[in-house]
Amino acid sequence: MAEKTAFKIISKTLRQVINRSSSTLSHAMTSDLAVPGSTVRSFDEIPGPTGIHRWPVIGTLLNFQPFTEFTAENTYQLLRSMYLQYGPIFRLKLGEDTVVLTDPEDVGTVYANEGRCPLRPNLSLRDAYARRNGLTLRDVSTLQGEEWQALRSPLNKLLVRVNAATHYLPAQSQVADDLVNSLAREDLTAEKISELLFRFSAESIGVVCFNSRLGLLQNINEDNAEIQQFLQAAKDNFTALHDSLTGKSLAHTLYRNTTYTQYENSMIVLSQYSRKLITQARQKLDQHRNEQSFNPEKHNLLNSLLSDKSLDDESVSQILESLFIGGTDSTAGSIAALFYNLARNPDKQDKLAAEVKQCTGSASEVTPEMISRMHYLKACVKESFRLHYPASTVFRVLSKDIVVSGYHVPAGVQIFLMNALTCEHHFENPRQYLPERWMRSFEGHLGDSIPKNAVLPFSMGPRNCIGRRFAEQEIYLSAIKVLQKLKIGIADESRDVKFVYRIFLQPEQPIQFTFTKRSEGM
C-alpha cells in the first residue's frame, strides 16, 4: 500500500511538472519564432546541462548527490561550477527552468525591466502552509502584483526611507552593549559566540517588530522553554525554506513530508509568540489612548500598523513575522563575516577602531551624526558584503521578454541573479579584503573600479529588501560597540573557515573568535 501511494505521488508530481514545463517550453518557442531574422540567440541555446538534465524532477535531482558531489546545502558551489563551465549566463533545472545571470550588465537589465510590481517565484512551502491552514497570505514576501504594491507602499514610509531606523538607534545601541558585555567573557566557545550573534540580531530586529526587548541577551543561561522554542523555530524556518528552494524537498506541496512538517511547526511557534507580543502591544496602545497619552506623530512601526484600519491583527502578525524572520539569520551571518574579515586583517581593524574612537570619543551613546561620519566603517561593511555576499541569489520572474548576454529569455522564466559570483570575477584582487577600494578621493573618485550593479546586497528597485536600513544599522552598531572596547582575534583553527549559503550566508562551522580588552591608546 505504501509503495502504491508513493508511486501515485511521484506520478502526479511528474505529470504536473511536465505539463508546466511543456507550457513554458511552448511559450519560449513561440517567443523565439516571433523575431525572424534576429541576431538574438534563442532560449534553448542558452548554455547549460542538456538532455536528461532538463527533464522535469529528474533534471533537478541529477544536480545533487549521489549523481554529483553537491548537496542542497552547497547549491552555491554547484552554480559556481556551472559558471566556470558555461560562462556568465547558463540554464538548468532547479525545480523548474532557471536562468542564472552573473554579468552586472545583465543584472541591470533585469532590474530595469521588472516594472512597478516586480514578481518573485512563489514560495511553494509557504503557499502549502497557508493552504493547509486556511490562511490568506498578507505579507510583502509572498504577495504579488497590485496586492503586493498596495501593502508595500505604506510600509515604505515606515521602513525604507533613509532615517527609518534612527528612531530605534538608542534601543538597538543598548542591545549592542549587551552583546559586548557577553562577548567580553572569557572562554567563550565558537558555538556560544555564534549563538550570541544570532541572539543579538533577533533582539535588535525584535525591538523594531514588537516595540519591546525580548530578553534574548539577558540571563542567557536561564532561558525559559518559550524563548528556546522561539529561537529554534526561527532557525528551523530557514532550514526548511532552503531545502524547498534548492530542490532537496520536491513533494512538500503534495503531502506533509519532513521539510513541510519542520516549516509548519516553526511557523506555529513563531506565530503564537508574535501574536502574544502583538496582543500586549495593542493593550498598551489602547491604554495610552484611554489616558489620552498616545502621540500618533511619534514614529513607531508596531503602533502604526495597529492603528491602520485596513489591517487586521492577522495581517499585522504576518508582516511582523516576515520582517523578524528575515532579520535574524541574515544579519547574524553578515556580522560574523565582518568580524572574520576584521580579525584576519588586523591593520584594517585598527584603522576602523581609530575612526570609531575619533567619531565617538568617550560617549557611550551612538548618534546618527556619528555614524554618518564613519566613512571607513561603511567601506569595511561594503567590502565584507563583496567578499562574503549576504545572499547567494536574488529571484525574479519578469512579465515581459528580455535579452541578456545576447540570449532571449521569455516572460515567466525563473531568473537567478548571482551577484555573489559577480563579486568573485569583476574586481581587482577579488580575494583580498580591501575596504579602501570603496573610499572616495578628494575629487570624489573611488579607489577601485566598481562595476555598476555588482554589489547589491539588499537588491534594488521597488522590491528591494524592506529591512535594509535596520540590518545596516545593526551591523554598524555591532562593529562600533565591539571595537570601542574589544579587539577581535581569531583562533588558528578558524582562520580559513568556509562560508556556505543556507538561503543567507553562514560560516560552515562556528568561528572561534577571541575578544580581548582594547588598550586605552587603541
Short mmCIF file of C-alpha atoms in Angstrom, two decimals:
data_model
loop_
_atom_site.label_atom_id
_atom_site.label_comp_id
_atom_site.label_asym_id
_atom_site.label_seq_id
_atom_site.Cartn_x
_atom_site.Cartn_y
_atom_site.Cartn_z
CA MET A 1 0.00 0.00 0.00
CA ALA A 2 2.80 2.43 0.91
CA GLU A 3 4.57 1.71 -2.38
CA LYS A 4 1.38 2.34 -4.37
CA THR A 5 0.80 5.62 -2.54
CA ALA A 6 4.39 6.73 -3.19
CA PHE A 7 4.05 5.78 -6.87
CA LYS A 8 0.85 7.81 -7.19
CA ILE A 9 2.52 10.84 -5.58
CA ILE A 10 5.57 10.62 -7.86
CA SER A 11 3.39 10.12 -10.92
CA LYS A 12 1.22 13.10 -10.02
CA THR A 13 4.32 15.23 -9.45
CA LEU A 14 5.76 14.23 -12.81
CA ARG A 15 2.52 14.98 -14.64
CA GLN A 16 2.21 18.41 -13.00
CA VAL A 17 5.79 19.41 -13.72
CA ILE A 18 5.75 18.01 -17.26
CA ASN A 19 2.56 19.97 -18.03
CA ARG A 20 4.03 23.14 -16.56
CA SER A 21 7.33 22.64 -18.37
CA SER A 22 5.55 21.94 -21.67
CA SER A 23 3.65 25.19 -21.30
CA THR A 24 6.86 27.13 -20.59
CA LEU A 25 8.66 25.46 -23.50
CA SER A 26 5.78 26.25 -25.85
CA HIS A 27 5.88 29.88 -24.78
CA ALA A 28 9.64 30.00 -25.23
CA MET A 29 9.47 28.51 -28.72
CA THR A 30 6.67 30.83 -29.77
CA SER A 31 8.55 33.87 -28.45
CA ASP A 32 11.77 32.85 -30.20
CA LEU A 33 9.99 32.42 -33.52
CA ALA A 34 8.33 35.81 -33.13
CA VAL A 35 11.54 37.65 -34.11
CA PRO A 36 12.55 36.23 -37.54
CA GLY A 37 15.94 37.34 -38.77
CA SER A 38 17.01 38.48 -35.33
CA THR A 39 20.64 38.00 -34.30
CA VAL A 40 19.47 37.26 -30.78
CA ARG A 41 20.03 33.63 -29.88
CA SER A 42 17.10 31.55 -28.68
CA PHE A 43 16.23 30.48 -25.16
CA ASP A 44 17.09 26.86 -25.98
CA GLU A 45 20.61 27.92 -26.98
CA ILE A 46 21.48 29.23 -23.53
CA PRO A 47 24.42 27.12 -22.31
CA GLY A 48 23.88 24.56 -19.58
CA PRO A 49 23.28 20.86 -18.95
CA THR A 50 21.17 19.28 -21.68
CA GLY A 51 19.38 16.02 -22.40
CA ILE A 52 18.05 14.24 -19.33
CA HIS A 53 19.28 17.12 -17.15
CA ARG A 54 16.40 19.21 -18.50
CA TRP A 55 13.75 16.65 -17.67
CA PRO A 56 11.12 17.57 -15.04
CA VAL A 57 12.02 16.47 -11.48
CA ILE A 58 14.83 14.17 -12.67
CA GLY A 59 16.74 17.12 -14.10
CA THR A 60 16.78 18.77 -10.69
CA LEU A 61 17.76 15.61 -8.83
CA LEU A 62 20.70 14.98 -11.17
CA ASN A 63 22.36 18.17 -9.90
CA PHE A 64 22.89 16.71 -6.44
CA GLN A 65 24.24 13.67 -4.63
CA PRO A 66 24.55 10.83 -5.38
CA PHE A 67 24.86 11.98 -9.00
CA THR A 68 27.29 14.82 -8.20
CA GLU A 69 29.36 15.95 -5.25
CA PHE A 70 26.87 18.70 -4.42
CA THR A 71 24.10 18.78 -1.82
CA ALA A 72 21.25 21.22 -1.25
CA GLU A 73 23.40 22.85 1.45
CA ASN A 74 26.09 23.84 -1.08
CA THR A 75 23.93 24.76 -4.08
CA TYR A 76 26.08 27.88 -4.46
CA GLN A 77 29.09 25.70 -5.25
CA LEU A 78 27.02 23.82 -7.84
CA LEU A 79 26.18 27.11 -9.57
CA ARG A 80 29.76 28.29 -9.24
CA SER A 81 30.99 25.16 -11.01
CA MET A 82 28.47 25.75 -13.81
CA TYR A 83 29.65 29.35 -14.12
CA LEU A 84 33.21 28.11 -14.62
CA GLN A 85 31.99 25.58 -17.19
CA TYR A 86 29.37 27.55 -19.13
CA GLY A 87 30.15 31.23 -18.56
CA PRO A 88 28.21 34.27 -17.25
CA ILE A 89 24.78 33.01 -18.34
CA PHE A 90 23.54 29.44 -18.08
CA ARG A 91 20.34 27.46 -17.77
CA LEU A 92 19.48 24.46 -15.58
CA LYS A 93 16.64 22.74 -13.79
CA LEU A 94 16.11 23.84 -10.19
CA GLY A 95 12.53 22.75 -9.66
CA GLU A 96 11.74 24.49 -12.95
CA ASP A 97 13.67 26.06 -15.82
CA THR A 98 16.10 28.53 -14.27
CA VAL A 99 18.37 31.07 -15.97
CA VAL A 100 21.36 32.17 -13.89
CA LEU A 101 22.90 35.60 -14.58
CA THR A 102 26.23 36.89 -13.27
CA ASP A 103 27.19 39.72 -15.62
CA PRO A 104 26.49 43.10 -13.93
CA GLU A 105 25.01 44.50 -17.16
CA ASP A 106 22.54 41.61 -17.30
CA VAL A 107 21.67 42.19 -13.65
CA GLY A 108 20.90 45.81 -14.53
CA THR A 109 18.74 44.70 -17.46
CA VAL A 110 16.58 42.53 -15.19
CA TYR A 111 16.04 45.30 -12.65
CA ALA A 112 15.30 47.80 -15.43
CA ASN A 113 12.53 45.54 -16.77
CA GLU A 114 10.89 44.30 -13.56
CA GLY A 115 8.22 47.02 -13.62
CA ARG A 116 6.30 48.71 -10.82
CA CYS A 117 5.27 45.43 -9.21
CA PRO A 118 8.21 43.03 -9.53
CA LEU A 119 7.43 39.32 -9.41
CA ARG A 120 9.29 36.77 -7.34
CA PRO A 121 8.87 33.00 -7.66
CA ASN A 122 6.24 31.85 -5.21
CA LEU A 123 7.47 30.19 -2.04
CA SER A 124 5.77 26.84 -2.55
CA LEU A 125 6.40 25.81 1.06
CA ARG A 126 4.69 28.92 2.43
CA ASP A 127 1.85 28.52 -0.09
CA ALA A 128 1.31 24.93 1.07
CA TYR A 129 1.31 26.04 4.70
CA ALA A 130 -1.27 28.75 4.02
CA ARG A 131 -3.50 26.41 2.02
CA ARG A 132 -3.48 23.64 4.62
CA ASN A 133 -4.16 26.04 7.46
CA GLY A 134 -6.80 28.17 5.74
CA LEU A 135 -4.66 31.34 5.80
CA THR A 136 -4.70 34.27 3.41
CA LEU A 137 -1.15 35.44 2.85
CA ARG A 138 -0.74 39.10 3.73
CA ASP A 139 2.98 39.87 3.87
CA VAL A 140 5.32 41.56 1.40
CA SER A 141 7.47 38.46 0.90
CA THR A 142 4.63 36.44 -0.63
CA LEU A 143 2.12 38.81 -2.21
CA GLN A 144 2.39 39.61 -5.92
CA GLY A 145 1.25 42.34 -8.29
CA GLU A 146 -1.14 45.08 -7.21
CA GLU A 147 -1.83 43.36 -3.87
CA TRP A 148 1.87 43.48 -3.06
CA GLN A 149 2.17 47.10 -4.15
CA ALA A 150 -0.84 48.15 -2.05
CA LEU A 151 0.80 46.72 1.08
CA ARG A 152 4.39 47.70 0.29
CA SER A 153 3.69 51.39 -0.39
CA PRO A 154 2.63 52.32 3.16
CA LEU A 155 5.39 50.14 4.62
CA ASN A 156 7.98 52.04 2.57
CA LYS A 157 7.11 55.19 4.52
CA LEU A 158 7.76 53.35 7.78
CA LEU A 159 10.75 51.20 6.87
CA VAL A 160 12.57 52.25 3.71
CA ARG A 161 13.21 55.98 3.98
CA VAL A 162 16.79 56.98 4.82
CA ASN A 163 16.18 57.77 8.51
CA ALA A 164 13.68 54.96 9.14
CA ALA A 165 15.99 53.11 11.53
CA THR A 166 17.31 56.06 13.54
CA HIS A 167 14.25 56.09 15.81
CA TYR A 168 15.37 52.71 17.09
CA LEU A 169 19.05 53.63 17.41
CA PRO A 170 19.03 54.19 21.22
CA ALA A 171 17.24 50.90 21.89
CA GLN A 172 19.41 48.93 19.46
CA SER A 173 22.51 50.58 20.90
CA GLN A 174 21.57 49.12 24.30
CA VAL A 175 21.21 45.71 22.66
CA ALA A 176 24.73 46.13 21.25
CA ASP A 177 26.01 46.99 24.75
CA ASP A 178 24.57 43.71 25.99
CA LEU A 179 26.33 41.90 23.14
CA VAL A 180 29.69 43.44 24.08
CA ASN A 181 29.23 42.52 27.75
CA SER A 182 28.53 38.93 26.73
CA LEU A 183 31.48 38.74 24.30
CA ALA A 184 33.87 40.16 26.93
CA ARG A 185 33.57 36.96 28.96
CA GLU A 186 36.45 34.55 28.92
CA ASP A 187 36.42 31.09 27.37
CA LEU A 188 33.50 31.54 25.02
CA THR A 189 33.21 28.60 22.66
CA ALA A 190 32.73 29.10 18.95
CA GLU A 191 29.19 27.73 19.28
CA LYS A 192 28.38 30.19 22.07
CA ILE A 193 29.70 33.15 20.06
CA SER A 194 27.63 32.09 17.06
CA GLU A 195 24.58 31.84 19.30
CA LEU A 196 25.25 35.32 20.74
CA LEU A 197 25.42 36.89 17.27
CA PHE A 198 22.14 35.23 16.34
CA ARG A 199 20.53 36.43 19.57
CA PHE A 200 21.84 39.95 19.00
CA SER A 201 20.25 40.05 15.54
CA ALA A 202 16.97 38.61 16.82
CA GLU A 203 16.86 41.00 19.78
CA SER A 204 17.70 44.01 17.59
CA ILE A 205 15.01 43.36 14.99
CA GLY A 206 12.64 42.33 17.79
CA VAL A 207 12.86 45.86 19.18
CA VAL A 208 11.58 47.11 15.82
CA CYS A 209 8.89 44.49 15.28
CA PHE A 210 7.47 44.22 18.78
CA ASN A 211 8.44 47.56 20.33
CA SER A 212 9.98 45.84 23.35
CA ARG A 213 13.03 43.90 24.45
CA LEU A 214 12.69 40.13 24.15
CA GLY A 215 15.44 39.47 26.69
CA LEU A 216 17.46 37.17 24.44
CA LEU A 217 20.81 38.56 25.65
CA GLN A 218 19.88 38.72 29.31
CA ASN A 219 20.14 35.69 31.57
CA ILE A 220 21.18 33.64 28.56
CA ASN A 221 21.89 30.62 30.72
CA GLU A 222 18.44 30.71 32.29
CA ASP A 223 16.16 30.82 29.26
CA ASN A 224 12.66 29.57 29.70
CA ALA A 225 11.27 26.95 27.36
CA GLU A 226 9.26 29.52 25.40
CA ILE A 227 12.35 31.55 24.45
CA GLN A 228 14.29 28.42 23.49
CA GLN A 229 11.46 27.20 21.28
CA PHE A 230 11.14 30.63 19.70
CA LEU A 231 14.85 30.82 18.79
CA GLN A 232 14.92 27.28 17.46
CA ALA A 233 11.80 27.93 15.39
CA ALA A 234 13.48 30.89 13.66
CA LYS A 235 16.43 28.67 12.71
CA ASP A 236 14.24 25.74 11.59
CA ASN A 237 12.20 28.08 9.40
CA PHE A 238 15.26 28.99 7.31
CA THR A 239 16.41 25.39 7.05
CA ALA A 240 13.06 24.26 5.68
CA LEU A 241 12.80 27.16 3.23
CA HIS A 242 16.31 26.47 1.96
CA ASP A 243 15.51 22.81 1.34
CA SER A 244 12.36 23.72 -0.59
CA LEU A 245 14.10 26.33 -2.76
CA THR A 246 17.11 24.21 -3.72
CA GLY A 247 15.14 21.13 -4.73
CA LYS A 248 16.05 18.98 -1.73
CA SER A 249 12.34 18.81 -1.00
CA LEU A 250 10.08 18.29 -4.03
CA ALA A 251 6.95 16.74 -2.53
CA HIS A 252 6.02 19.21 0.23
CA THR A 253 3.17 20.56 -1.92
CA LEU A 254 1.64 17.08 -2.14
CA TYR A 255 1.92 15.79 1.41
CA ARG A 256 3.36 16.71 4.78
CA ASN A 257 6.92 15.50 4.31
CA THR A 258 9.79 16.18 6.73
CA THR A 259 10.56 19.60 5.26
CA TYR A 260 6.95 20.70 5.38
CA THR A 261 6.48 19.44 8.95
CA GLN A 262 9.59 21.31 10.09
CA TYR A 263 8.32 24.51 8.45
CA GLU A 264 4.77 24.20 9.80
CA ASN A 265 5.97 23.51 13.34
CA SER A 266 8.31 26.51 13.21
CA MET A 267 5.56 28.79 11.90
CA ILE A 268 3.19 27.70 14.65
CA VAL A 269 5.74 28.60 17.34
CA LEU A 270 6.69 31.90 15.70
CA SER A 271 3.06 32.87 15.12
CA GLN A 272 1.98 32.07 18.67
CA TYR A 273 4.83 34.06 20.18
CA SER A 274 4.42 37.05 17.87
CA ARG A 275 0.65 37.15 18.43
CA LYS A 276 1.26 37.19 22.17
CA LEU A 277 3.58 40.20 21.80
CA ILE A 278 1.17 41.96 19.43
CA THR A 279 -1.72 41.45 21.86
CA GLN A 280 0.36 43.01 24.65
CA ALA A 281 1.26 45.94 22.39
CA ARG A 282 -2.38 46.52 21.45
CA GLN A 283 -3.36 46.55 25.11
CA LYS A 284 -0.70 49.19 25.82
CA LEU A 285 -1.85 51.22 22.81
CA ASP A 286 -5.47 51.12 23.98
CA GLN A 287 -4.36 52.16 27.46
CA HIS A 288 -2.44 55.17 26.11
CA ARG A 289 -5.45 56.19 24.04
CA ASN A 290 -7.77 55.92 27.03
CA GLU A 291 -5.34 58.02 29.03
CA GLN A 292 -5.00 60.43 26.07
CA SER A 293 -1.23 59.95 26.18
CA PHE A 294 -0.87 58.44 22.70
CA ASN A 295 1.16 60.52 20.24
CA PRO A 296 0.27 59.48 16.66
CA GLU A 297 3.19 61.57 15.32
CA LYS A 298 5.80 59.52 17.18
CA HIS A 299 7.47 57.04 14.83
CA ASN A 300 6.64 53.51 15.88
CA LEU A 301 6.22 50.63 13.44
CA LEU A 302 4.02 48.42 15.59
CA ASN A 303 1.68 51.16 16.72
CA SER A 304 1.44 52.48 13.16
CA LEU A 305 0.40 49.05 11.88
CA LEU A 306 -2.06 48.51 14.72
CA SER A 307 -3.57 51.94 14.05
CA ASP A 308 -4.08 51.18 10.35
CA LYS A 309 -7.76 50.30 10.00
CA SER A 310 -7.09 48.48 6.71
CA LEU A 311 -5.03 45.84 8.56
CA ASP A 312 -6.42 43.25 10.95
CA ASP A 313 -4.30 41.55 13.61
CA GLU A 314 -3.63 38.58 11.33
CA SER A 315 -2.17 40.86 8.65
CA VAL A 316 -0.07 42.75 11.20
CA SER A 317 1.20 39.47 12.58
CA GLN A 318 2.23 38.17 9.15
CA ILE A 319 4.01 41.42 8.27
CA LEU A 320 5.99 41.43 11.50
CA GLU A 321 6.76 37.69 11.38
CA SER A 322 8.20 38.12 7.89
CA LEU A 323 10.30 41.12 8.92
CA PHE A 324 11.51 39.38 12.07
CA ILE A 325 12.42 36.07 10.42
CA GLY A 326 14.20 37.86 7.57
CA GLY A 327 16.26 39.93 10.03
CA THR A 328 17.75 37.16 12.16
CA ASP A 329 19.96 34.68 10.27
CA SER A 330 20.76 37.17 7.51
CA THR A 331 22.16 39.86 9.80
CA ALA A 332 23.92 37.41 12.10
CA GLY A 333 25.76 35.87 9.15
CA SER A 334 26.86 39.27 7.86
CA ILE A 335 28.17 40.29 11.30
CA ALA A 336 30.12 37.04 11.57
CA ALA A 337 31.65 37.70 8.14
CA LEU A 338 32.58 41.29 9.07
CA PHE A 339 34.23 40.19 12.33
CA TYR A 340 36.03 37.42 10.43
CA ASN A 341 37.44 39.86 7.88
CA LEU A 342 38.50 42.33 10.57
CA ALA A 343 40.14 39.59 12.64
CA ARG A 344 42.10 38.31 9.64
CA ASN A 345 43.15 41.85 8.69
CA PRO A 346 44.26 43.49 11.96
CA ASP A 347 45.62 46.58 10.16
CA LYS A 348 42.13 47.28 8.76
CA GLN A 349 40.60 46.59 12.17
CA ASP A 350 42.95 49.04 13.90
CA LYS A 351 42.22 51.69 11.27
CA LEU A 352 38.49 51.23 11.84
CA ALA A 353 38.89 51.28 15.63
CA ALA A 354 40.74 54.60 15.30
CA GLU A 355 37.87 56.05 13.27
CA VAL A 356 35.34 54.81 15.82
CA LYS A 357 37.30 56.44 18.64
CA GLN A 358 37.66 59.69 16.71
CA CYS A 359 33.92 59.90 15.94
CA THR A 360 32.53 58.72 19.28
CA GLY A 361 35.14 59.97 21.75
CA SER A 362 34.22 58.95 25.28
CA ALA A 363 30.46 58.98 24.57
CA SER A 364 28.60 55.77 25.28
CA GLU A 365 25.62 56.78 23.15
CA VAL A 366 25.95 56.39 19.40
CA THR A 367 24.14 59.05 17.38
CA PRO A 368 23.15 59.17 13.69
CA GLU A 369 25.61 62.03 13.21
CA MET A 370 28.47 59.85 14.48
CA ILE A 371 27.60 57.04 12.10
CA SER A 372 27.31 59.47 9.17
CA ARG A 373 30.97 60.49 9.73
CA MET A 374 32.28 56.91 9.79
CA HIS A 375 33.19 56.53 6.14
CA TYR A 376 35.73 53.79 6.74
CA LEU A 377 33.16 51.79 8.73
CA LYS A 378 30.82 51.82 5.75
CA ALA A 379 33.69 50.88 3.44
CA CYS A 380 34.57 47.94 5.72
CA VAL A 381 30.97 46.72 5.67
CA LYS A 382 30.64 47.11 1.88
CA GLU A 383 33.87 45.22 1.32
CA SER A 384 32.71 42.47 3.66
CA PHE A 385 29.46 42.25 1.66
CA ARG A 386 31.53 41.96 -1.53
CA LEU A 387 33.90 39.30 -0.24
CA HIS A 388 31.22 37.34 1.63
CA TYR A 389 27.99 38.18 -0.16
CA PRO A 390 24.96 38.04 2.21
CA ALA A 391 22.71 36.03 -0.12
CA SER A 392 23.70 33.72 -2.94
CA THR A 393 20.75 34.60 -5.14
CA VAL A 394 18.02 37.12 -5.83
CA PHE A 395 14.97 35.61 -7.56
CA ARG A 396 12.92 37.35 -10.19
CA VAL A 397 10.23 36.41 -12.72
CA LEU A 398 9.66 39.05 -15.41
CA SER A 399 6.33 39.72 -17.04
CA LYS A 400 7.95 40.52 -20.38
CA ASP A 401 10.68 39.04 -22.59
CA ILE A 402 14.23 40.34 -22.29
CA VAL A 403 17.59 39.85 -23.99
CA VAL A 404 20.62 39.21 -21.78
CA SER A 405 24.14 38.37 -22.97
CA GLY A 406 22.67 38.04 -26.46
CA TYR A 407 20.10 35.40 -25.49
CA HIS A 408 16.32 35.64 -25.46
CA VAL A 409 14.66 34.89 -22.10
CA PRO A 410 10.85 34.68 -22.30
CA ALA A 411 8.50 36.14 -19.75
CA GLY A 412 7.63 33.84 -16.87
CA VAL A 413 11.03 32.12 -16.63
CA GLN A 414 12.65 31.94 -13.20
CA ILE A 415 15.80 34.11 -13.10
CA PHE A 416 18.58 33.87 -10.53
CA LEU A 417 20.76 36.96 -10.11
CA MET A 418 24.08 35.65 -8.77
CA ASN A 419 25.85 38.80 -7.55
CA ALA A 420 27.97 36.64 -5.26
CA LEU A 421 29.63 35.21 -8.39
CA THR A 422 29.82 38.67 -9.95
CA CYS A 423 31.89 39.84 -6.98
CA GLU A 424 34.34 36.98 -7.49
CA HIS A 425 35.14 37.87 -11.08
CA HIS A 426 34.61 41.59 -11.69
CA PHE A 427 37.01 43.18 -9.19
CA GLU A 428 40.76 43.68 -9.00
CA ASN A 429 42.33 41.48 -6.30
CA PRO A 430 38.94 39.89 -5.61
CA ARG A 431 40.13 37.61 -2.79
CA GLN A 432 41.67 40.42 -0.74
CA TYR A 433 39.79 42.39 1.89
CA LEU A 434 40.36 45.97 0.75
CA PRO A 435 37.91 48.49 2.25
CA GLU A 436 39.98 51.25 0.65
CA ARG A 437 38.52 50.38 -2.76
CA TRP A 438 35.26 51.95 -1.50
CA MET A 439 36.83 55.16 -0.19
CA ARG A 440 36.39 58.23 -2.38
CA SER A 441 39.24 60.61 -3.05
CA PHE A 442 39.00 64.36 -2.52
CA GLU A 443 37.84 64.56 -6.15
CA GLY A 444 35.09 62.03 -5.46
CA HIS A 445 36.63 59.03 -7.24
CA LEU A 446 36.52 55.52 -5.80
CA GLY A 447 39.82 53.79 -5.04
CA ASP A 448 38.96 50.92 -7.39
CA SER A 449 36.81 50.48 -10.46
CA ILE A 450 33.48 49.31 -9.06
CA PRO A 451 31.21 47.71 -11.68
CA LYS A 452 27.69 49.10 -11.57
CA ASN A 453 25.10 46.61 -10.28
CA ALA A 454 27.81 44.29 -8.90
CA VAL A 455 27.39 44.75 -5.14
CA LEU A 456 23.69 44.93 -4.30
CA PRO A 457 23.37 43.02 -1.00
CA PHE A 458 19.82 44.26 -0.47
CA SER A 459 18.90 44.04 -4.18
CA MET A 460 17.44 47.20 -5.78
CA GLY A 461 14.28 48.59 -7.30
CA PRO A 462 10.73 48.57 -5.89
CA ARG A 463 11.17 45.11 -4.32
CA ASN A 464 14.46 45.70 -2.55
CA CYS A 465 14.96 44.41 0.99
CA ILE A 466 12.44 46.17 3.19
CA GLY A 467 14.60 45.72 6.30
CA ARG A 468 17.78 47.17 4.77
CA ARG A 469 18.03 50.26 7.00
CA PHE A 470 17.71 48.18 10.16
CA ALA A 471 20.17 45.50 9.07
CA GLU A 472 22.79 48.13 8.19
CA GLN A 473 22.27 49.92 11.50
CA GLU A 474 22.61 46.68 13.47
CA ILE A 475 25.84 45.76 11.64
CA TYR A 476 27.27 49.26 12.20
CA LEU A 477 26.38 49.16 15.89
CA SER A 478 27.89 45.72 16.43
CA ALA A 479 31.22 46.89 14.97
CA ILE A 480 31.22 50.27 16.74
CA LYS A 481 30.36 48.92 20.17
CA VAL A 482 32.72 45.95 20.00
CA LEU A 483 35.69 47.97 18.69
CA GLN A 484 35.18 50.65 21.35
CA LYS A 485 36.16 48.10 23.98
CA LEU A 486 37.45 44.90 22.39
CA LYS A 487 39.96 43.66 19.86
CA ILE A 488 38.67 40.89 17.62
CA GLY A 489 41.02 37.96 17.13
CA ILE A 490 40.66 34.52 15.63
CA ALA A 491 41.96 31.10 16.61
CA ASP A 492 44.21 29.24 14.18
CA GLU A 493 41.62 26.54 13.55
CA SER A 494 39.16 29.16 12.26
CA ARG A 495 41.48 31.24 10.08
CA ASP A 496 40.42 29.51 6.88
CA VAL A 497 36.79 28.75 7.63
CA LYS A 498 34.46 28.29 4.67
CA PHE A 499 31.19 30.16 4.29
CA VAL A 500 28.07 28.50 2.92
CA TYR A 501 24.57 29.60 1.99
CA ARG A 502 21.51 28.34 3.82
CA ILE A 503 19.48 30.98 1.99
CA PHE A 504 21.71 33.54 3.72
CA LEU A 505 25.44 33.44 4.35
CA GLN A 506 26.74 31.45 7.31
CA PRO A 507 30.13 30.08 8.31
CA GLU A 508 30.17 26.35 7.63
CA GLN A 509 31.40 25.82 11.18
CA PRO A 510 31.08 28.30 14.08
CA ILE A 511 34.11 30.62 14.13
CA GLN A 512 36.34 30.63 17.19
CA PHE A 513 36.76 34.37 17.68
CA THR A 514 38.71 35.80 20.57
CA PHE A 515 37.76 39.09 22.21
CA THR A 516 40.36 40.89 24.33
CA LYS A 517 40.16 44.24 26.06
CA ARG A 518 41.40 47.06 23.86
CA SER A 519 44.06 49.32 25.39
CA GLU A 520 43.24 52.96 26.07
CA GLY A 521 45.59 54.10 23.32
CA MET A 522 43.90 51.95 20.69
#
